Amino acid sequence: MNIRNYISIDFPSCSANEAFARAAAAAFASQLDPTMEELGDIRTAVSEAVTNCIVHAYPRELGRIRMRLRILDEDTLDIAVRDWGVGMENVQKAMEPLYTTGGEERSGMGFTIMQSFTDSLHVRSQPGKGTTVSMRRRIFRRNRIG
Amino acid sequence: MSISFTYLSGRLTVYLSGELDHHAARETMQKITELLDEYLPRRCVLDLSGLRFMDSSGVALIVRLSRRMRELGGTLCVENPVGQARRVLSCAGVDKLVHFATIGG
Ligand SMILES: Nc1ncnc2c1ncn2[C@@H]1O[C@H](COP(=O)(O)OP(=O)(O)OP(=O)(O)O)[C@@H](O)[C@H]1O
Ligand SMILES: [Mg+2]
């Protein structure tokens, strides 16, 4: 695996940063010359992961979120969104469609959406320590130079 | 995120434009709920043609609105979701819960 480029950004868990994180990820991914649809998928997956940190990981206070983006090999965007918040007891259960601890303002479809908008999704979590969500998305090579 | 609306003989059409995420969802829900309480429409149409982005926060909003309309004895219809918003809605299965329509397309 060849890491061709990367960025890492730390930001506080305020909801105004949801749009920022989507835009930053789309800007970084643009070097892979993605289609509008591929960019939309990346923005969606990032939005879900970052919103989960804001809503669930730090329910009562502002905490730190780290988003790391990497270009792997020629054509793969690797996205990692990490928090140091409450964590999850049972990741498998949390990833089931419609499962939510967020009440009526949430739909319980976040992980399902991340899964369907990326090629792979991996979640590591420890109660009281935090959560890392890693996703990979291959960007189909078109007329890219370099 | 911005909202506009028209009301005509029992039909409230709400136009959403911009990006509907968690940051925007609460205020959007509140504004639409106020419109429903004011006009008590038989039919509420959510026109999403101006929506550039939507995530699961929008899914929850639509599901809640659909429930609210049922409580009021009416129906909710989602019109003209495009591109990314349409893919999110169908991934979340909202198209099986709420009536969808595309007007003039
Ligand atoms: N970063 C996180 N820290 C702690 N708990 C989390 C985190 N991300 C997800 N969870 C837990 O996993 C559940 C499922 O997450 P998912 O994103 O699928 O749905 P949701 O956030 O509840 O609703 P939606 O994303 O549809 O608005 C959450 O309700 C929460 O209990
Ligand atoms: Mg979520």
Coordinates of C-alpha atoms in Angstrom, one line a residue, chain A residues 55-107:
Chain A
V55 CA -24.3 13.8 18.3
H56 CA -23.3 10.6 20.1
A57 CA -19.6 10.7 21.1
Y58 CA -19.8 14.1 22.8
P59 CA -23.5 14.4 23.8
R60 CA -23.0 17.0 26.5
E61 CA -19.8 18.8 25.8
L62 CA -17.6 19.9 22.9
G63 CA -14.9 17.4 22.2
R64 CA -12.1 16.9 19.6
I65 CA -12.7 15.2 16.2
R66 CA -9.9 14.2 13.9
M67 CA -10.5 13.6 10.3
R68 CA -7.6 12.0 8.4
L69 CA -7.8 11.6 4.6
R70 CA -5.3 9.6 2.5
I71 CA -4.8 8.7 -1.1
L72 CA -3.8 5.1 -1.3
D73 CA -2.1 3.7 -4.4
E74 CA -3.5 5.2 -7.6
D75 CA -7.1 5.5 -6.9
T76 CA -8.4 5.0 -3.4
L77 CA -9.5 7.5 -0.9
D78 CA -9.1 6.4 2.7
I79 CA -11.2 8.3 5.3
A80 CA -10.7 8.0 9.1
V81 CA -12.9 9.9 11.5
R82 CA -11.9 9.6 15.1
D83 CA -13.2 10.8 18.4
W84 CA -12.3 10.4 22.1
G85 CA -15.9 10.4 23.3
V86 CA -18.2 7.9 25.0
G87 CA -17.5 4.9 22.6
M88 CA -19.8 2.0 22.0
E89 CA -20.4 -1.3 23.9
N90 CA -21.6 -3.2 20.9
V91 CA -20.4 -2.0 17.5
Q92 CA -22.2 -4.8 15.6
K93 CA -25.5 -3.9 17.2
A94 CA -25.0 -0.1 16.6
M95 CA -24.4 -0.8 12.9
E96 CA -27.7 -2.6 12.4
P97 CA -30.2 -0.6 10.2
L98 CA -32.7 1.5 12.3
Y99 CA -30.7 1.0 15.5
T100 CA -30.4 4.3 17.2
T101 CA -29.9 5.7 20.7
G102 CA -30.7 9.2 19.4
G103 CA -34.5 9.4 19.6
E104 CA -36.8 10.8 17.0
E105 CA -34.2 13.3 15.6
R106 CA -32.2 10.4 14.3
S107 CA -33.1 7.7 11.9

